[in-house]
Short mmCIF file of C-alpha atoms in Angstrom, two decimals:
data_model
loop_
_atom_site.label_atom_id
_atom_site.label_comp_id
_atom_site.label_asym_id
_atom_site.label_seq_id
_atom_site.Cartn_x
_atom_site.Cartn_y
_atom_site.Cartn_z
CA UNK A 1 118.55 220.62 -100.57
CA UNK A 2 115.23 222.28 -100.88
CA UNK A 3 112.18 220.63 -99.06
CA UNK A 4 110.29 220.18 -102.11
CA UNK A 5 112.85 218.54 -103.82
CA UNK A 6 113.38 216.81 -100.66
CA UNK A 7 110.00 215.34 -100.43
CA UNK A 8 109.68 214.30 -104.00
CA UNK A 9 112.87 212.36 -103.79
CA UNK A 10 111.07 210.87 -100.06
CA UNK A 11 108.36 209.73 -102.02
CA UNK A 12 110.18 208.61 -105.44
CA UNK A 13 111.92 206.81 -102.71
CA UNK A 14 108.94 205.52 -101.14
CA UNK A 15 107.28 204.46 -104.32
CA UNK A 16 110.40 202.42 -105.01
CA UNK A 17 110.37 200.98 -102.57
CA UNK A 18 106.52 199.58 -102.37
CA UNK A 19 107.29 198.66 -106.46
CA UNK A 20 110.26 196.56 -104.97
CA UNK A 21 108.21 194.83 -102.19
CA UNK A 22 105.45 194.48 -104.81
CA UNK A 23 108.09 192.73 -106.83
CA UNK A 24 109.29 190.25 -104.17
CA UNK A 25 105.92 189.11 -102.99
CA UNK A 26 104.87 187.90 -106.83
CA UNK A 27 108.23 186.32 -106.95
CA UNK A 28 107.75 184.35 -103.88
CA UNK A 29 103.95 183.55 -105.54
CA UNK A 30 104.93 181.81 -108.44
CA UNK A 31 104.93 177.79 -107.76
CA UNK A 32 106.57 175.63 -110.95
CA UNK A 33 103.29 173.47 -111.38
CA UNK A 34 102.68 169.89 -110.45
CA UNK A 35 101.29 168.06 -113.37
CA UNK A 36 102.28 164.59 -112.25
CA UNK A 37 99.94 161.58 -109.94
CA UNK A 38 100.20 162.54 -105.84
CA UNK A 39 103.18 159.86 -104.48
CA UNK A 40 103.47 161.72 -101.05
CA UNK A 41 100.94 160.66 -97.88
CA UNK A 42 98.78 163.42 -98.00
CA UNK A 43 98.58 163.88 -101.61
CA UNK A 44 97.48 159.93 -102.06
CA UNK A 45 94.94 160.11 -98.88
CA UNK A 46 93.15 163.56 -100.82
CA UNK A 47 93.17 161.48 -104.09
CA UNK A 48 91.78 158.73 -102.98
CA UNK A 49 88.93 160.77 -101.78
CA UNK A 50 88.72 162.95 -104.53
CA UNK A 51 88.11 159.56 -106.77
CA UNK A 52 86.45 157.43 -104.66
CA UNK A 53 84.57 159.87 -102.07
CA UNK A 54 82.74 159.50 -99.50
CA UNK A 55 84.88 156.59 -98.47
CA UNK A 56 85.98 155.15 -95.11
CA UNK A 57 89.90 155.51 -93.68
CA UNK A 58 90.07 151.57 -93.51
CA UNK A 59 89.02 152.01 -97.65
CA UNK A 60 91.98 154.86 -97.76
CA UNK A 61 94.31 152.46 -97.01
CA UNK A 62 93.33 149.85 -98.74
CA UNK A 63 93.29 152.04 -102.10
CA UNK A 64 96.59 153.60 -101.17
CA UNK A 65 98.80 151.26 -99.55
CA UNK A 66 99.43 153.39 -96.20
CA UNK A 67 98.98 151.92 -92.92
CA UNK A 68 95.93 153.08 -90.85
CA UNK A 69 98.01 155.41 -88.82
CA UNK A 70 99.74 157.09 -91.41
CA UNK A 71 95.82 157.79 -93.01
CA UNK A 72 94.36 159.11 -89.83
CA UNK A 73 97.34 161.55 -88.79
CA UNK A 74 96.92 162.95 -92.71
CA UNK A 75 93.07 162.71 -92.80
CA UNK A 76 93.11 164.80 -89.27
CA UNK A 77 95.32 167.23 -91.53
CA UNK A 78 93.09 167.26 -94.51
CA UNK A 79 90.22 168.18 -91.93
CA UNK A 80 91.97 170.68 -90.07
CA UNK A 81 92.89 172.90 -93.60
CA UNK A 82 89.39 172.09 -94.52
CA UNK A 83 90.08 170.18 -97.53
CA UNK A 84 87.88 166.88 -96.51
CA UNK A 85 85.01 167.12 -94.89
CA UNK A 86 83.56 164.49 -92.19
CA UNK A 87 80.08 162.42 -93.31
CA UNK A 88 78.36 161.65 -89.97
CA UNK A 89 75.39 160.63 -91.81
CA UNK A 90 77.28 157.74 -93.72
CA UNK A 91 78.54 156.38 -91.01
CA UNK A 92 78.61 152.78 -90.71
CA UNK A 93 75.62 151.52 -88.08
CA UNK A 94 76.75 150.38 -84.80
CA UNK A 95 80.72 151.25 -85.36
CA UNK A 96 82.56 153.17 -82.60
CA UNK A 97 84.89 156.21 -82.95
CA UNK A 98 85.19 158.66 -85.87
CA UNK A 99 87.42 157.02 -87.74
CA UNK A 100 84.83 154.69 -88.70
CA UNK A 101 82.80 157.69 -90.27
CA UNK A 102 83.22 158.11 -94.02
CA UNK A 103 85.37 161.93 -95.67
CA UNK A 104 85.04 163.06 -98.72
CA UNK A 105 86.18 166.47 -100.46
CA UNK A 106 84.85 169.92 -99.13
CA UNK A 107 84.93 171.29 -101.92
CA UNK A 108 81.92 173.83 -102.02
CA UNK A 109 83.87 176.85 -100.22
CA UNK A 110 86.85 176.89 -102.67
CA UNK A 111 87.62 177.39 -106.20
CA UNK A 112 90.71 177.63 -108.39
CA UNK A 113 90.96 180.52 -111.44
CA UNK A 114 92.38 178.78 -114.59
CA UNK A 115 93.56 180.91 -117.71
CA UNK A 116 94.45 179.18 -121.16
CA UNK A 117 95.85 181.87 -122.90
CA UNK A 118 95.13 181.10 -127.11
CA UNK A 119 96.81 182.88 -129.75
CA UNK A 120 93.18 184.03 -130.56
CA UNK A 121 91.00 183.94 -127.70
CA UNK A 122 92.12 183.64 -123.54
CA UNK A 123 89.62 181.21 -121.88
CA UNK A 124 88.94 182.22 -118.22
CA UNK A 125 88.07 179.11 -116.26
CA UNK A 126 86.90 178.43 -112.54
CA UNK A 127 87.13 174.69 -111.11
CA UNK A 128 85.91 173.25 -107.83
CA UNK A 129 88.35 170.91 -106.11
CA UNK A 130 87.55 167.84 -108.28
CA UNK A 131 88.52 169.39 -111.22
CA UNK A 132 84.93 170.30 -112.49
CA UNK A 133 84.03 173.19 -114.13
CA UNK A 134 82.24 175.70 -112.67
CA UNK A 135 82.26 178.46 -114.93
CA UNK A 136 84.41 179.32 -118.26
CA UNK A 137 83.67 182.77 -120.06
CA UNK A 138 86.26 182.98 -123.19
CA UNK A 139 87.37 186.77 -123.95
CA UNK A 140 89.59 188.02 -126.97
CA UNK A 141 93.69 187.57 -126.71
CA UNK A 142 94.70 191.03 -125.85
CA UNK A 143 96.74 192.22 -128.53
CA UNK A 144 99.78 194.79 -128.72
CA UNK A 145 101.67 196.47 -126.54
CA UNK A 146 102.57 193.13 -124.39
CA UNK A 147 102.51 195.37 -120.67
CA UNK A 148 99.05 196.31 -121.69
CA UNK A 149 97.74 193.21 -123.18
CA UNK A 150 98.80 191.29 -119.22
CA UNK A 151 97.18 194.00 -117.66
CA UNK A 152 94.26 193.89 -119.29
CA UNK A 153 94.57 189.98 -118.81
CA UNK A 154 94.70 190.50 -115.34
CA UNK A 155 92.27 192.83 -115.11
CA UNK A 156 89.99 190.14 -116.71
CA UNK A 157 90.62 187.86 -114.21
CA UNK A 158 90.53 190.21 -111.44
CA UNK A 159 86.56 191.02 -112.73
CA UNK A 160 85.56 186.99 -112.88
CA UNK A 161 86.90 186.41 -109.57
CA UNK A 162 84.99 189.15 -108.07
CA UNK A 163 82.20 187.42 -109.22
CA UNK A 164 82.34 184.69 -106.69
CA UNK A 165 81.26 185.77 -103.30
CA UNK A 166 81.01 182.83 -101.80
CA UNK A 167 83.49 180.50 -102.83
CA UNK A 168 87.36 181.75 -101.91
CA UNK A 169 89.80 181.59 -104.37
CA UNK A 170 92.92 179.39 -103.59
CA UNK A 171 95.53 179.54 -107.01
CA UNK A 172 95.95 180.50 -110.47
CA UNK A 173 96.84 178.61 -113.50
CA UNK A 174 97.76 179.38 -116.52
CA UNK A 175 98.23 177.47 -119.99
CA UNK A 176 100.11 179.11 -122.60
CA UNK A 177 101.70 178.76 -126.16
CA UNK A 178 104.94 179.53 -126.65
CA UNK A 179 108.02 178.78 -124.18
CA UNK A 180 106.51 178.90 -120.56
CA UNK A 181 108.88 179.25 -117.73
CA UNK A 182 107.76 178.15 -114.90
CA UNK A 183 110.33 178.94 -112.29
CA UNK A 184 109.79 182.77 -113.02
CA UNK A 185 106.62 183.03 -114.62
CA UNK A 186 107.70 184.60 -117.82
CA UNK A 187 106.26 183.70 -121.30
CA UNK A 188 108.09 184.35 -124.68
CA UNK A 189 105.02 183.98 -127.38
CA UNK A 190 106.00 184.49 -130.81
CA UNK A 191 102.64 184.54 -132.21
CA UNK A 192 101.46 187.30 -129.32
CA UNK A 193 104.73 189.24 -129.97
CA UNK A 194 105.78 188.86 -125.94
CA UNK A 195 109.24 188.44 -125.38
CA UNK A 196 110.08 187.56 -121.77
CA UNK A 197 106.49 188.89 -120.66
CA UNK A 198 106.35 188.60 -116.71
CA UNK A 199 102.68 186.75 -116.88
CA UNK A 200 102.59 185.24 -114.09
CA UNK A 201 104.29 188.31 -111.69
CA UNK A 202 101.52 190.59 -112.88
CA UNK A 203 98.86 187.88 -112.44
CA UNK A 204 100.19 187.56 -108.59
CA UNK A 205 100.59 191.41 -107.91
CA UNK A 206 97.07 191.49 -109.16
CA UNK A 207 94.91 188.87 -107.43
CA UNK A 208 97.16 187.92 -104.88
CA UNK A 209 97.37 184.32 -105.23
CA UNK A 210 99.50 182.12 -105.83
CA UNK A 211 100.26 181.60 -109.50
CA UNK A 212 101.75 178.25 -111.68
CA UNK A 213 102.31 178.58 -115.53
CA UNK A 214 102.60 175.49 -117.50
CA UNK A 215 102.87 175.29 -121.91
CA UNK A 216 99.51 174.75 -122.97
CA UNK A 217 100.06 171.06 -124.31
CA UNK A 218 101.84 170.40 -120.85
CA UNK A 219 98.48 171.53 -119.38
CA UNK A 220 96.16 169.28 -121.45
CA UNK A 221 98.15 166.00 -120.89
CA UNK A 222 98.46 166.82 -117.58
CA UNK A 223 94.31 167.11 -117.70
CA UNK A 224 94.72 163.93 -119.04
CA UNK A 225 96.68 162.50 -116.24
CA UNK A 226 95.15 163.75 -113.40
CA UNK A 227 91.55 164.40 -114.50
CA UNK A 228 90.64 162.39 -117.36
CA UNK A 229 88.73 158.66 -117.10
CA UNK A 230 91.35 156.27 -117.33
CA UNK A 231 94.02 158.57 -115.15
CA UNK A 232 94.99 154.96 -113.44
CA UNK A 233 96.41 153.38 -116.54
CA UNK A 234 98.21 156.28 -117.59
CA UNK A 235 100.14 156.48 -114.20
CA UNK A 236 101.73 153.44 -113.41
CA UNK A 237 105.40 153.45 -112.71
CA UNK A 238 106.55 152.68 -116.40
CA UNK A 239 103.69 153.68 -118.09
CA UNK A 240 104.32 156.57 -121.02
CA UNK A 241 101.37 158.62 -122.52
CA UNK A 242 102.07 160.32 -125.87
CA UNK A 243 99.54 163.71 -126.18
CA UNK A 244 99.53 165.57 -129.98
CA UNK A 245 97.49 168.94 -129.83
CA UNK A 246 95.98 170.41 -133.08
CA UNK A 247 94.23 173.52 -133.61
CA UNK A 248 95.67 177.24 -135.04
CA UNK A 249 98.85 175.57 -133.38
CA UNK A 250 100.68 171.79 -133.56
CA UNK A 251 102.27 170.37 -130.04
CA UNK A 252 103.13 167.20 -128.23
CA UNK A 253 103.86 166.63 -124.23
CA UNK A 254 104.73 162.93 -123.06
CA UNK A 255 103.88 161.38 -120.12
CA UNK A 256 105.94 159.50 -118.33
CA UNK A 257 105.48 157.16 -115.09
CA UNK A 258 102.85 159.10 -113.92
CA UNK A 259 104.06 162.74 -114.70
CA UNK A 260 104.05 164.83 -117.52
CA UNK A 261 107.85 165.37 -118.64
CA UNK A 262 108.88 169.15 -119.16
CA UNK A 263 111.83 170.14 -120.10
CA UNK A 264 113.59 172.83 -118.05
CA UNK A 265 114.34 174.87 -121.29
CA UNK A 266 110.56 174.14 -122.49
CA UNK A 267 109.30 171.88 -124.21
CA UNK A 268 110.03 170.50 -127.86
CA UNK A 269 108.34 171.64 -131.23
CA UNK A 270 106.14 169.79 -134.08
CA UNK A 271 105.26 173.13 -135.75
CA UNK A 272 108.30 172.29 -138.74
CA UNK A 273 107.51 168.51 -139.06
CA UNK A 274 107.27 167.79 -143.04
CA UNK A 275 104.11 168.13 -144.23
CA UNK A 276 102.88 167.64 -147.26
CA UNK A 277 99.86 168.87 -149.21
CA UNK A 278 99.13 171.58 -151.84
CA UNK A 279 95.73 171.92 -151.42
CA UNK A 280 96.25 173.10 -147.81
CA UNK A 281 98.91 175.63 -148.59
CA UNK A 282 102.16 173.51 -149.78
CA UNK A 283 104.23 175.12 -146.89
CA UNK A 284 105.85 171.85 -146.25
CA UNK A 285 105.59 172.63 -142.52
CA UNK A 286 102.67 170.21 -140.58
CA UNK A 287 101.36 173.79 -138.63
CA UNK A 288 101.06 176.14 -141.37
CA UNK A 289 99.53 173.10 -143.40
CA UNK A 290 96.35 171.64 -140.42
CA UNK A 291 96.15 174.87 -138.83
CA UNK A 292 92.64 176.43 -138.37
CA UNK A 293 93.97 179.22 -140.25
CA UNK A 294 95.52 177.48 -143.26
CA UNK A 295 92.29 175.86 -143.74
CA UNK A 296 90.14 178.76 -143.40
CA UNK A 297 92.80 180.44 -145.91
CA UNK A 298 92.29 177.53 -148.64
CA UNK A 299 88.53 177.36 -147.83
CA UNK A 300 87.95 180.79 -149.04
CA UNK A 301 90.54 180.16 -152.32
CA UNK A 302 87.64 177.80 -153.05
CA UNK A 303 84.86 180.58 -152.09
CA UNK A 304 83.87 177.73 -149.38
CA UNK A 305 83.62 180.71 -147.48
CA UNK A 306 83.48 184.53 -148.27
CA UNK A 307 87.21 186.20 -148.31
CA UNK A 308 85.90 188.11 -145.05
CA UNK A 309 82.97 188.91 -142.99
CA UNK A 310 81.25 187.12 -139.72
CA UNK A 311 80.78 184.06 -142.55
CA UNK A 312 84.24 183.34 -143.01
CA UNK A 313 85.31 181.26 -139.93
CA UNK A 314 86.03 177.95 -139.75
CA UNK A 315 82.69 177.07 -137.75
CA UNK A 316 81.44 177.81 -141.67
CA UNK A 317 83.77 175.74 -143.31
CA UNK A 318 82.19 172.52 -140.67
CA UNK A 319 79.04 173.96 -141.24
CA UNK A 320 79.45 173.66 -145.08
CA UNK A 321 81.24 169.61 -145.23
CA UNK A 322 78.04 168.76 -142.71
CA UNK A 323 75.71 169.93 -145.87
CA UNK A 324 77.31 168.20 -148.09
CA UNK A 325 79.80 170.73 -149.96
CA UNK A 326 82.04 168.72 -151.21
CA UNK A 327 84.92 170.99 -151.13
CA UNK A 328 84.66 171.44 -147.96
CA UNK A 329 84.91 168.12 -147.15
CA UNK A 330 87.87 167.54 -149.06
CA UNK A 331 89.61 170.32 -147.32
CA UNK A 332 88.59 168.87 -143.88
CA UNK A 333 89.37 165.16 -145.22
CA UNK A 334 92.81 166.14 -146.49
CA UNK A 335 93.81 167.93 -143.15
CA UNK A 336 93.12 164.65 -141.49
CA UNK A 337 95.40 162.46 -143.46
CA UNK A 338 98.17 164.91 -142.46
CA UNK A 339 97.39 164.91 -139.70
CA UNK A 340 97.03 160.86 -138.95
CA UNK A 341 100.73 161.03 -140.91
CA UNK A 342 102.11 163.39 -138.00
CA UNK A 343 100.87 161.18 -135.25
CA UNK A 344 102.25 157.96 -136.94
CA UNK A 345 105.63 159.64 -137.38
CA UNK A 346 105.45 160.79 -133.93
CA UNK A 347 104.23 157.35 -132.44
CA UNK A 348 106.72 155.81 -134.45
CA UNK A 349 109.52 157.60 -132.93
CA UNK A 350 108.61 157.89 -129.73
CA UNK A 351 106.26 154.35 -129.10
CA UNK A 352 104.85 155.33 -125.99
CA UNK A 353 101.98 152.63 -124.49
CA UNK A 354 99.34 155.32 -124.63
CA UNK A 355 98.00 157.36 -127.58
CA UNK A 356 96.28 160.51 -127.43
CA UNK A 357 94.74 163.09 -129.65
CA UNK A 358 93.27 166.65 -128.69
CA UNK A 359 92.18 169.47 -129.61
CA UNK A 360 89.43 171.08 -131.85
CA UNK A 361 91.55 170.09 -134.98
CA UNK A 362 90.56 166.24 -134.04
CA UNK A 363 87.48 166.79 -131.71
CA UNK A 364 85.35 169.63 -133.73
CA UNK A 365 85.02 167.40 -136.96
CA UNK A 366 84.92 163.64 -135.56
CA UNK A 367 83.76 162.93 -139.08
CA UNK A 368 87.25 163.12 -140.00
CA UNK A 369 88.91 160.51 -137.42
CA UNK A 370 88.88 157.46 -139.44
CA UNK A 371 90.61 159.11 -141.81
CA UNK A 372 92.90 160.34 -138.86
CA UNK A 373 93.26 156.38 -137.74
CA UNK A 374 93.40 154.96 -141.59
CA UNK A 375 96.54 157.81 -142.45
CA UNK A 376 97.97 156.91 -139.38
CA UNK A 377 98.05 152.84 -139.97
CA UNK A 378 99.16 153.61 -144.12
CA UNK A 379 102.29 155.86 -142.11
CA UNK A 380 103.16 153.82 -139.28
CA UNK A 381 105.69 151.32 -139.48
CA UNK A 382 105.19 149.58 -135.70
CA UNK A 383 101.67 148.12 -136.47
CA UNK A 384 98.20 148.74 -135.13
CA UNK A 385 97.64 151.60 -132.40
CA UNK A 386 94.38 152.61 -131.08
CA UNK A 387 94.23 156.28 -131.23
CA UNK A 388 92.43 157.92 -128.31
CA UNK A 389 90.95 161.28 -128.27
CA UNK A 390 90.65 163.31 -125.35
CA UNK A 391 88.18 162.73 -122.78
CA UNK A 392 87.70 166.61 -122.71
CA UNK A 393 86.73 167.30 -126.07
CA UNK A 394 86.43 171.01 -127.03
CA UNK A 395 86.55 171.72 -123.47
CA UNK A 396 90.31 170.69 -123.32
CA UNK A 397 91.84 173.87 -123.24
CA UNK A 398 90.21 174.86 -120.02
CA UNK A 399 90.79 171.65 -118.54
CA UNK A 400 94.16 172.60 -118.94
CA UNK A 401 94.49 175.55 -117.11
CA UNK A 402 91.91 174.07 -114.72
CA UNK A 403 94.73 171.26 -114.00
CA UNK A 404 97.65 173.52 -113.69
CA UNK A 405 95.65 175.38 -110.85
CA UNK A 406 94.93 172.62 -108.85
CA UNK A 407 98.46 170.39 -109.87
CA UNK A 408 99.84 172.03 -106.51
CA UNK A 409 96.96 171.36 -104.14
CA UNK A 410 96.54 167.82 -105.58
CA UNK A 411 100.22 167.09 -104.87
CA UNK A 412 100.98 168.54 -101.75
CA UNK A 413 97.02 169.69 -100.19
CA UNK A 414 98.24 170.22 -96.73
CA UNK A 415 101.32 172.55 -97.48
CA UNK A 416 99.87 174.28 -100.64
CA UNK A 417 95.98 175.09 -98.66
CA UNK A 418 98.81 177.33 -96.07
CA UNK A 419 100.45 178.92 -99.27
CA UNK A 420 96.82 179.87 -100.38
CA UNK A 421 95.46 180.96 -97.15
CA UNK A 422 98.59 183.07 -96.63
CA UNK A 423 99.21 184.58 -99.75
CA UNK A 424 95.49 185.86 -99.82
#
């Protein structure tokens, strides 16, 4: 064999090889998420100061249920991977020994990178260790060819992170449309045109950290669950949670016993639910009839809006019911009797103990939510439901991602603060 054909087959071999290894190390960074209440030692000692911070071990066990010992060998751990953080100052005057000295969350040297990847826009999201925002910028969907829209996605989030010099980054979550799975990381989106798109492989390869990918109405009950104000209601051991999501798409997640339930093939869809309503379209199908876009498309029928042009957005159709058009407002008024119809039909079939409505469909026009809650008690045939929208408001969908980042560390601190440290 010739030597130069020699060495380029030595270094097509080489290159392989380092592709392969690449490979293998994103594989062994994608972690199914954890969008359920902490039941394990650790996990319950880290909540308990994440919600009730800075607060005492004796207080730890009270709150949790775990004998003293059992909260001082995990709050040693917590302190050790530098999750919790000792509060000498609030120590209680004239008590002996450090367990009497209050911990709370250290959570000013870390961050988590959440992504909520829209069929329009891909919010970029970074959240302290309480589940607070930090920072969100929101950039366009990357459209096309799907290996150059995720690395362009990446790249995106490579850029934001490098931003943030002096907080370290510990996972990656991601919210998407579509059918997630989260064992591999791959995304099949319809609406983006990816078909088995390896989203969360390239997002590992890329920052290397670990990554969890979660369906974007997973990701906003599980925001719900874990972050929102009345988490403790929604969690007990028989409790279910019922979460409908409305915007350019429809979906549903349920929560049950303290977890959000996802189905190993993905989860279920409301998108072909009969709907019905002519001035919205007369598709017969509840997402192509309370969509964003379906609106915006029978807004400018009216000439509510232009037909195109920076005027012609659905910010202009609110903008024109809030002045009193009253085409407008019938456009907006009608979408929310469909929608309080879907919810009834949903509530109806599944009864769960907890209602819950989100997204900007609800949340951008609260104008329109007693007509949401009158269409829904005119539907229903179980009686009278309160309907509760999101604590997040129009800031659900990066609470979403946000939640799916930190799902793992919330559940399991101790072990998933090594699989950050080591993976980076």
């Amino acid at each position: 064999m010739p030597a130069s054909v020699s060495t380029v087959a030595t270094a097509s071999g080489v290159r392989s090889a380092a592709h392969a290894k690449r490979t293998l190390l994103a594989r062994h960074h994608i972690v199914a998420p954890s969008l359920r209440v902490a039941d394990a030692a650790a996990g319950s000692v880290f909540s308990a100061a994440r919600l009730r911070g800075p607060i005492a071990r004796d207080v730890i066990a009270q709150a949790t249920g775990l004998s003293i010992a059992t909260v001082n060998r995990q709050v040693t751990a917590l302190l050790d991977a530098g999750m919790l953080r000792e509060r000498a100052d609030l120590a209680v005057a004239g008590a002996i020994g450090r367990p009497r000295i209050p911990v709370e969350v250290n959570h000013e040297p870390f961050l988590t990178l959440g992504l909520h990847v829209g069929a329009r826009t891909t919010a970029i999201v970074a959240t302290d260790l309480f589940g607070r925002t930090l920072d969100v910028v929101e950039t366009p969907t990357p459209r096309g060819d799907q290996n150059a829209a995720l690395a362009s996605l990446a790249g995106s989030a490579q850029r934001y992170l490098s931003r943030w010099h002096r907080r370290r980054p510990l996972w990656v979550g991601v919210a998407a449309g579509g059918v997630v799975d989260s064992a591999t990381g791959h995304v099949d989106h319809p609406r983006l045109g990816w078909v088995d798109a390896p989203v969360g492989p390239v997002l590992a390869q890329t920052l290397g950290l670990p990554v969890s990918l979660a369906s974007h109405v997973d990701a906003m009950a599980g925001a719900e669950l874990l972050l929102g104000a009345r988490r403790s209601s929604a969690a007990s051991e028989s409790s279910t949670s019922l979460y409908v999501y409305a915007r350019e798409t429809v979906g549903y997640a349920l929560s049950i016993g303290g977890k959000v339930h996802s189905p190993a093939s993905g989860p279920g869809t409301i998108s072909g639910l009969p709907a019905q309503s002519e001035l919205l379209g007369g598709t017969g199908r509840l997402e192509t009839t309370v969509s964003d876009e379906a609106v915006l498309a029978a807004a400018r029928k009216q000439r509510i809006v232009p037909a195109d042009g920076p005027s012609s957005t659905i910010a202009a159709v609110l903008r024109a019911a809030r002045s009193g058009n009253a085409a407008a407002v019938e456009l907006l008024a009608e979408r929310a009797r469909v929608l309080g119809s879907a919810v009834a039909l949903l509530r109806d079939l599944l009864n769960p103990d907890d209602l819950v409505v989100g997204g900007q469909a609800f949340s951008e026009y609260p104008e329109g939510l007693p007509l949401v809650e009158q269409a829904f008690a005119e539907r229903t045939v179980l009686g009278v439901r309160d309907i509760r929208v999101t604590t997040f408001g129009n800031r659900v969908q990066e609470a979403g991602a946000g939640v799916v980042s930190l799902g793992g560390l919330y559940a399991d601190p101790i072990g998933a603060m090594r699989r950050a440290l080591r993976a980076a």
